[in-house]
Tab-separated table of C-alpha atoms in Angstrom:
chain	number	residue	atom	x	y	z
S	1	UNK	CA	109.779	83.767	96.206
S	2	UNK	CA	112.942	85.366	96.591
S	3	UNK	CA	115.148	84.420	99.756
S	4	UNK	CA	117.011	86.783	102.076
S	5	UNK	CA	119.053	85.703	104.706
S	6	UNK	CA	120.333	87.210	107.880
S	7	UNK	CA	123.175	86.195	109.755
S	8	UNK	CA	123.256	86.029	112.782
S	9	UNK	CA	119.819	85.493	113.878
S	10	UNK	CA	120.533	86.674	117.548
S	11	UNK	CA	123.367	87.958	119.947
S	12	UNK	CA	123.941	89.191	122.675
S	13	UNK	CA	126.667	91.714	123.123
S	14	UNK	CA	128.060	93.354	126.181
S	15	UNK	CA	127.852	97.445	126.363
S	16	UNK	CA	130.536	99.079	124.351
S	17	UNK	CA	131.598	95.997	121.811
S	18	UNK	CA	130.258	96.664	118.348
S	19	UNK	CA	128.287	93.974	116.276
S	20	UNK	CA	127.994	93.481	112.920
S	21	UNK	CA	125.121	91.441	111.537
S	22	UNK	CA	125.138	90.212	107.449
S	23	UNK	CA	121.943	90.882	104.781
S	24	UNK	CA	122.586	88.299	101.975
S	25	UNK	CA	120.277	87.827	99.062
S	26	UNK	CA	121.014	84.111	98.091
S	27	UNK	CA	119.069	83.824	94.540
S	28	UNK	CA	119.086	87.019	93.294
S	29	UNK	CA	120.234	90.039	93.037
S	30	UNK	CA	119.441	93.182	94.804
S	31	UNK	CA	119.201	96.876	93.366
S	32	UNK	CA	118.523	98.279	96.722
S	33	UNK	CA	118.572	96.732	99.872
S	34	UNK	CA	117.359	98.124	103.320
S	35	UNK	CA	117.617	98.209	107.062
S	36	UNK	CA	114.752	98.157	109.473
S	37	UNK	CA	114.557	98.284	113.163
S	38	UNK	CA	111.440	96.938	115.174
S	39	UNK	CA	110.252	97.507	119.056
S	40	UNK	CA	108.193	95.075	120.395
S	41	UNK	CA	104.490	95.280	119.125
S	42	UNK	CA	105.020	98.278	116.859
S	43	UNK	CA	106.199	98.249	112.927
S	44	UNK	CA	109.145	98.678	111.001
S	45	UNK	CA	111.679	101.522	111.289
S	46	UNK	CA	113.398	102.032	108.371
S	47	UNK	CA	116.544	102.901	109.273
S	48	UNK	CA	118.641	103.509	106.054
S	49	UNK	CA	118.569	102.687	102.341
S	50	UNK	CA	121.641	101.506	100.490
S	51	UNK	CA	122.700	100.929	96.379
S	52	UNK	CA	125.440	99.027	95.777
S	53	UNK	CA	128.694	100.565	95.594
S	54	UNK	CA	127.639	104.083	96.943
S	55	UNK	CA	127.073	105.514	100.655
S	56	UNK	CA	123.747	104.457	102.460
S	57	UNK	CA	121.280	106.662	102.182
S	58	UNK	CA	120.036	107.521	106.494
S	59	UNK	CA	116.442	108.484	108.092
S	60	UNK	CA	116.316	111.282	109.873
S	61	UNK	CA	117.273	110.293	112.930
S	62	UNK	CA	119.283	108.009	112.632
S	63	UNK	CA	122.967	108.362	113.170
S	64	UNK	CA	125.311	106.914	110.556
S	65	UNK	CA	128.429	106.956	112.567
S	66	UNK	CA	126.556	104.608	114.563
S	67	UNK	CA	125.244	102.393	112.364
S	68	UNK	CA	127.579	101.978	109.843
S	69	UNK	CA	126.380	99.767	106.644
S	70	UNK	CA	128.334	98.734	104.056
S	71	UNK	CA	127.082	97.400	100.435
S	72	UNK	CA	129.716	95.512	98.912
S	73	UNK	CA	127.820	93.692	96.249
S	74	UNK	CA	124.565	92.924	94.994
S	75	UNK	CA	123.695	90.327	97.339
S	76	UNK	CA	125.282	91.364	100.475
S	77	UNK	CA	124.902	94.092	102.776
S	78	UNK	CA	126.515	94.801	105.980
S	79	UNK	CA	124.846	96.658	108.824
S	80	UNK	CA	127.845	97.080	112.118
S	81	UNK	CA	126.444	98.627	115.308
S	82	UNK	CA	129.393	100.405	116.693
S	83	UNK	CA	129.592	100.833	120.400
S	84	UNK	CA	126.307	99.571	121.307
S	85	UNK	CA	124.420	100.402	124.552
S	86	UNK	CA	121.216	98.595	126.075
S	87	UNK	CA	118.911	101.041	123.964
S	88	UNK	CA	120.218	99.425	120.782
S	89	UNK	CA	118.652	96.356	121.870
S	90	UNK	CA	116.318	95.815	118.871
S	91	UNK	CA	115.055	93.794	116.578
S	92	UNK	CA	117.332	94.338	113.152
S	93	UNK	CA	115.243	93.307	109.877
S	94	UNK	CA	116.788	93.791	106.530
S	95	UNK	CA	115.362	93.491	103.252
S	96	UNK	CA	116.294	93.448	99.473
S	97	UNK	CA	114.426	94.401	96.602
S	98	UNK	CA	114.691	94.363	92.798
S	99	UNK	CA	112.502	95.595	90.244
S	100	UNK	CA	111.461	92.755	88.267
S	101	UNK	CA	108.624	94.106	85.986
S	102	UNK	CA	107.137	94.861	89.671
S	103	UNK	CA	108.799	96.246	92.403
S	104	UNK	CA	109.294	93.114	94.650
S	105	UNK	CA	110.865	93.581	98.234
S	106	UNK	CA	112.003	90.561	100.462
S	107	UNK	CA	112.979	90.397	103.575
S	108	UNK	CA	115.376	88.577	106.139
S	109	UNK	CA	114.401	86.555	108.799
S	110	UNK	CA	115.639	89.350	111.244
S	111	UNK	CA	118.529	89.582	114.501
S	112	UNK	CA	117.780	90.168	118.033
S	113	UNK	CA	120.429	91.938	119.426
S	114	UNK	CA	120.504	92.354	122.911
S	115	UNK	CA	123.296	94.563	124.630
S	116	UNK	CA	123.952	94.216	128.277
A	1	UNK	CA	104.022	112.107	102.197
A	2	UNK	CA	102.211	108.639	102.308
A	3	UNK	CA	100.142	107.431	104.919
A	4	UNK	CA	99.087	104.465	105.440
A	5	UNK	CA	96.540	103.149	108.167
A	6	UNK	CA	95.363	99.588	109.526
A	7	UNK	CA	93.332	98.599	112.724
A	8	UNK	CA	95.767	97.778	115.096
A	9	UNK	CA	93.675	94.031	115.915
A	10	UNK	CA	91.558	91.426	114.544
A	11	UNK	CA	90.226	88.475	116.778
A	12	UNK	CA	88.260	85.259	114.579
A	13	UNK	CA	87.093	81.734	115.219
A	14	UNK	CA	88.934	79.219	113.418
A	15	UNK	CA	86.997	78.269	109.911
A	16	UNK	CA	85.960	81.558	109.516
A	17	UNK	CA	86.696	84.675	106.980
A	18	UNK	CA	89.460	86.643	108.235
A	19	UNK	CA	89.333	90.490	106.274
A	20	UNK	CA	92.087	92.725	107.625
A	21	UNK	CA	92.049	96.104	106.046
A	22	UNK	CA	94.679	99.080	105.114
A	23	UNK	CA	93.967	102.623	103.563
A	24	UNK	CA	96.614	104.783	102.056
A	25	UNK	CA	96.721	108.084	100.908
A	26	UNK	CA	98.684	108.130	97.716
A	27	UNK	CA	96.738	107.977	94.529
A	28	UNK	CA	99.344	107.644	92.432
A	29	UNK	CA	99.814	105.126	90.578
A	30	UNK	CA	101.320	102.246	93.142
A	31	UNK	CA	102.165	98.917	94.502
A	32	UNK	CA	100.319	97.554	97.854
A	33	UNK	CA	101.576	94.815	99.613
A	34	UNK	CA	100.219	92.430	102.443
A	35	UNK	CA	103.358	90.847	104.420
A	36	UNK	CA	102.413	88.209	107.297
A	37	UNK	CA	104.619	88.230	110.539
A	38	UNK	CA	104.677	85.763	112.945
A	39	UNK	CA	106.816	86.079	116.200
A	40	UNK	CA	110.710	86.484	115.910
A	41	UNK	CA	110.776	85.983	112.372
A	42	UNK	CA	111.264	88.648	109.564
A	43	UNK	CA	107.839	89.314	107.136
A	44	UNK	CA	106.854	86.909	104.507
A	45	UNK	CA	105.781	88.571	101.222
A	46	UNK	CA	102.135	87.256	100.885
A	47	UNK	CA	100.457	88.821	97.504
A	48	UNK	CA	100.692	92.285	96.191
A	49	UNK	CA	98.139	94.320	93.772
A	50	UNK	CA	98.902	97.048	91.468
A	51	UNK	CA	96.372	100.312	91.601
A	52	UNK	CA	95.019	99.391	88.263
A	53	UNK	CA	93.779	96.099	89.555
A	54	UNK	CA	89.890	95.536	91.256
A	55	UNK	CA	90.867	92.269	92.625
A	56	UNK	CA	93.597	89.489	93.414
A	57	UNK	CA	92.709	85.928	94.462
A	58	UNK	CA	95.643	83.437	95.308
A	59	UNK	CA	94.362	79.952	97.157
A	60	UNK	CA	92.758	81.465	100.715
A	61	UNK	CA	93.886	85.112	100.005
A	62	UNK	CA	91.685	87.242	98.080
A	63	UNK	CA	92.953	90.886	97.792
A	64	UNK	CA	90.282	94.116	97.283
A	65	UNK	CA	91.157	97.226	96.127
A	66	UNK	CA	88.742	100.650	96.073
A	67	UNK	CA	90.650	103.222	94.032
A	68	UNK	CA	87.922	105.630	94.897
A	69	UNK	CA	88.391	105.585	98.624
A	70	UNK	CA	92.220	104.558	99.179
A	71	UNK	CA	91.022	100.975	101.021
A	72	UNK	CA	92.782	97.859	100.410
A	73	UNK	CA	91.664	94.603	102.338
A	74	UNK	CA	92.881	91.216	103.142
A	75	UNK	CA	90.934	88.163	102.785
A	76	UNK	CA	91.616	84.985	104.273
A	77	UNK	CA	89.014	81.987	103.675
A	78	UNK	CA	88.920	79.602	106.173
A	79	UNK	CA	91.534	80.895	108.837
A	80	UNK	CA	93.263	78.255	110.585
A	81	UNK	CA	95.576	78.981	114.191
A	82	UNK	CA	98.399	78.921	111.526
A	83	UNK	CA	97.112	82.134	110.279
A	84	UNK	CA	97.454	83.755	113.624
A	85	UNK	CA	100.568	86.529	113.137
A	86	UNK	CA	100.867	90.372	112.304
A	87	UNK	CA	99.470	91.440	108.736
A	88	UNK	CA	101.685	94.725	106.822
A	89	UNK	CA	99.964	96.581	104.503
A	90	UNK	CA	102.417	98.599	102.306
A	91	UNK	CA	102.259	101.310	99.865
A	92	UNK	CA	105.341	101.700	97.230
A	93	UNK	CA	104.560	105.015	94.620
A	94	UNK	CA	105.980	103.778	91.418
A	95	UNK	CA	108.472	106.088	89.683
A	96	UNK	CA	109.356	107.327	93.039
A	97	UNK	CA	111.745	106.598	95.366
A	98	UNK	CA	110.589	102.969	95.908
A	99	UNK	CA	110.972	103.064	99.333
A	100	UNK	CA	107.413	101.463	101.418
A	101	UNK	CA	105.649	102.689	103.626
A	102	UNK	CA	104.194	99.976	106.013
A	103	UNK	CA	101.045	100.149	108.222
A	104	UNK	CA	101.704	99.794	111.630
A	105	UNK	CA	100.040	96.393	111.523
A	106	UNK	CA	97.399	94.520	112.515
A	107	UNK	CA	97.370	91.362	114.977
A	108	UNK	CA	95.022	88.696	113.541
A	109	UNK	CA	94.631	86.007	116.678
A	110	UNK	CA	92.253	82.785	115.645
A	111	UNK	CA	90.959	80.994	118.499
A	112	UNK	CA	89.250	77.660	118.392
């Protein structure tokens, strides 16, 4: 399968500082590529959707000015947590997907961010 | 909207059949996915099955599907401690927006 990597796999951050953590898609590329978040024993919250070259599409919910992603290319996207507080602290899984006769979606290894 | 639905656990003794199952709601035509997750890692992509298929077997995974009453399962033959981690089920609606919609999970544990 496809791989997805996530950089960097944890960090901690102190409250106020803002953290940006890197989706790469290393052998192929991505039409769409999206962020989740994830709380201890639950599932994924998608957070926002984003094409390359245009504006992330957000969740309800969500605030963008927050979480500000950036899609540069097909095989990297950029998710920056601006001003973070201790109810950031998440885990941060991103994915990228490409439609390949199926619609095939891989995803990252994840980041644990933890803000003091 | 989609809806999709799993038992939140699943407890088995090593060696034996592990089925983990996922309805939707969505009978359009669609993907659905089965992604394993162990601890502090991201999900692993394990098999997928498109609504026009009965059936997928890969090595210890055997996928079902029942068109008729939305239910998707997850077969695993001989589960080993290995397998122990947190199964997705996933529902993409082709020609739509492709985004999933995951289960909320379910938490195999295999005990010796």
């Amino acid at each position: 399968g496809a791989v997805v990597s996530q950089h960097p796999s944890w960090v901690i951050c102190k409250s106020g500082t803002s953290v940006k953590i890197e989706c790469r898609s290393l052998d192929f590329q991505a039409t769409t590529m999206f962020w989740y978040r994830q709380f201890p024993k639950q599932s994924l919250m998608l957070m926002a959707t984003s094409n390359e070259g245009s504006k992330a599409t957000y969740e309800q919910g969500v605030e963008k000015d927050k979480f500000l992603i950036n899609h540069a290319s097909l095989t990297l996207s950029t998710l920056t947590v601006t001003s973070a507080h201790p109810e950031d602290s998440s885990f941060y899984i991103c994915s990228a997907s490409r439609l390949a006769g199926v619609w095939e979606q891989y995803f990252g290894p994840g980041t644990r961010l933890t803000v003091t | 909207g989609e809806d999709v639905e799993q038992s939140l656990f699943l407890s088995v003794r090593e060696g034996d059949s592990s089925v983990i199952n996922c309805t939707y709601t969505d009978s359009s035509s669609t993907y659905l996915y089965w992604y394993k997750q162990e601890p502090g890692a991201g999900l692993q992509l394990l098999t997928y099955i498109f609504s026009n298929m009965d059936m997928k077997q890969d090595q210890r995974l055997t996928v079902l599907l029942n068109k008729k009453d939305k239910h998707l399962s997850l077969r695993i033959a001989d589960t080993q401690t290995g397998d122990s981690a947190i199964y997705f089920c996933a529902e993409i609606v082709a020609g739509g927006s492709y985004i999933p919609t995951f289960g909320r999970g379910t938490s195999l544990i295999v005990h010796p």
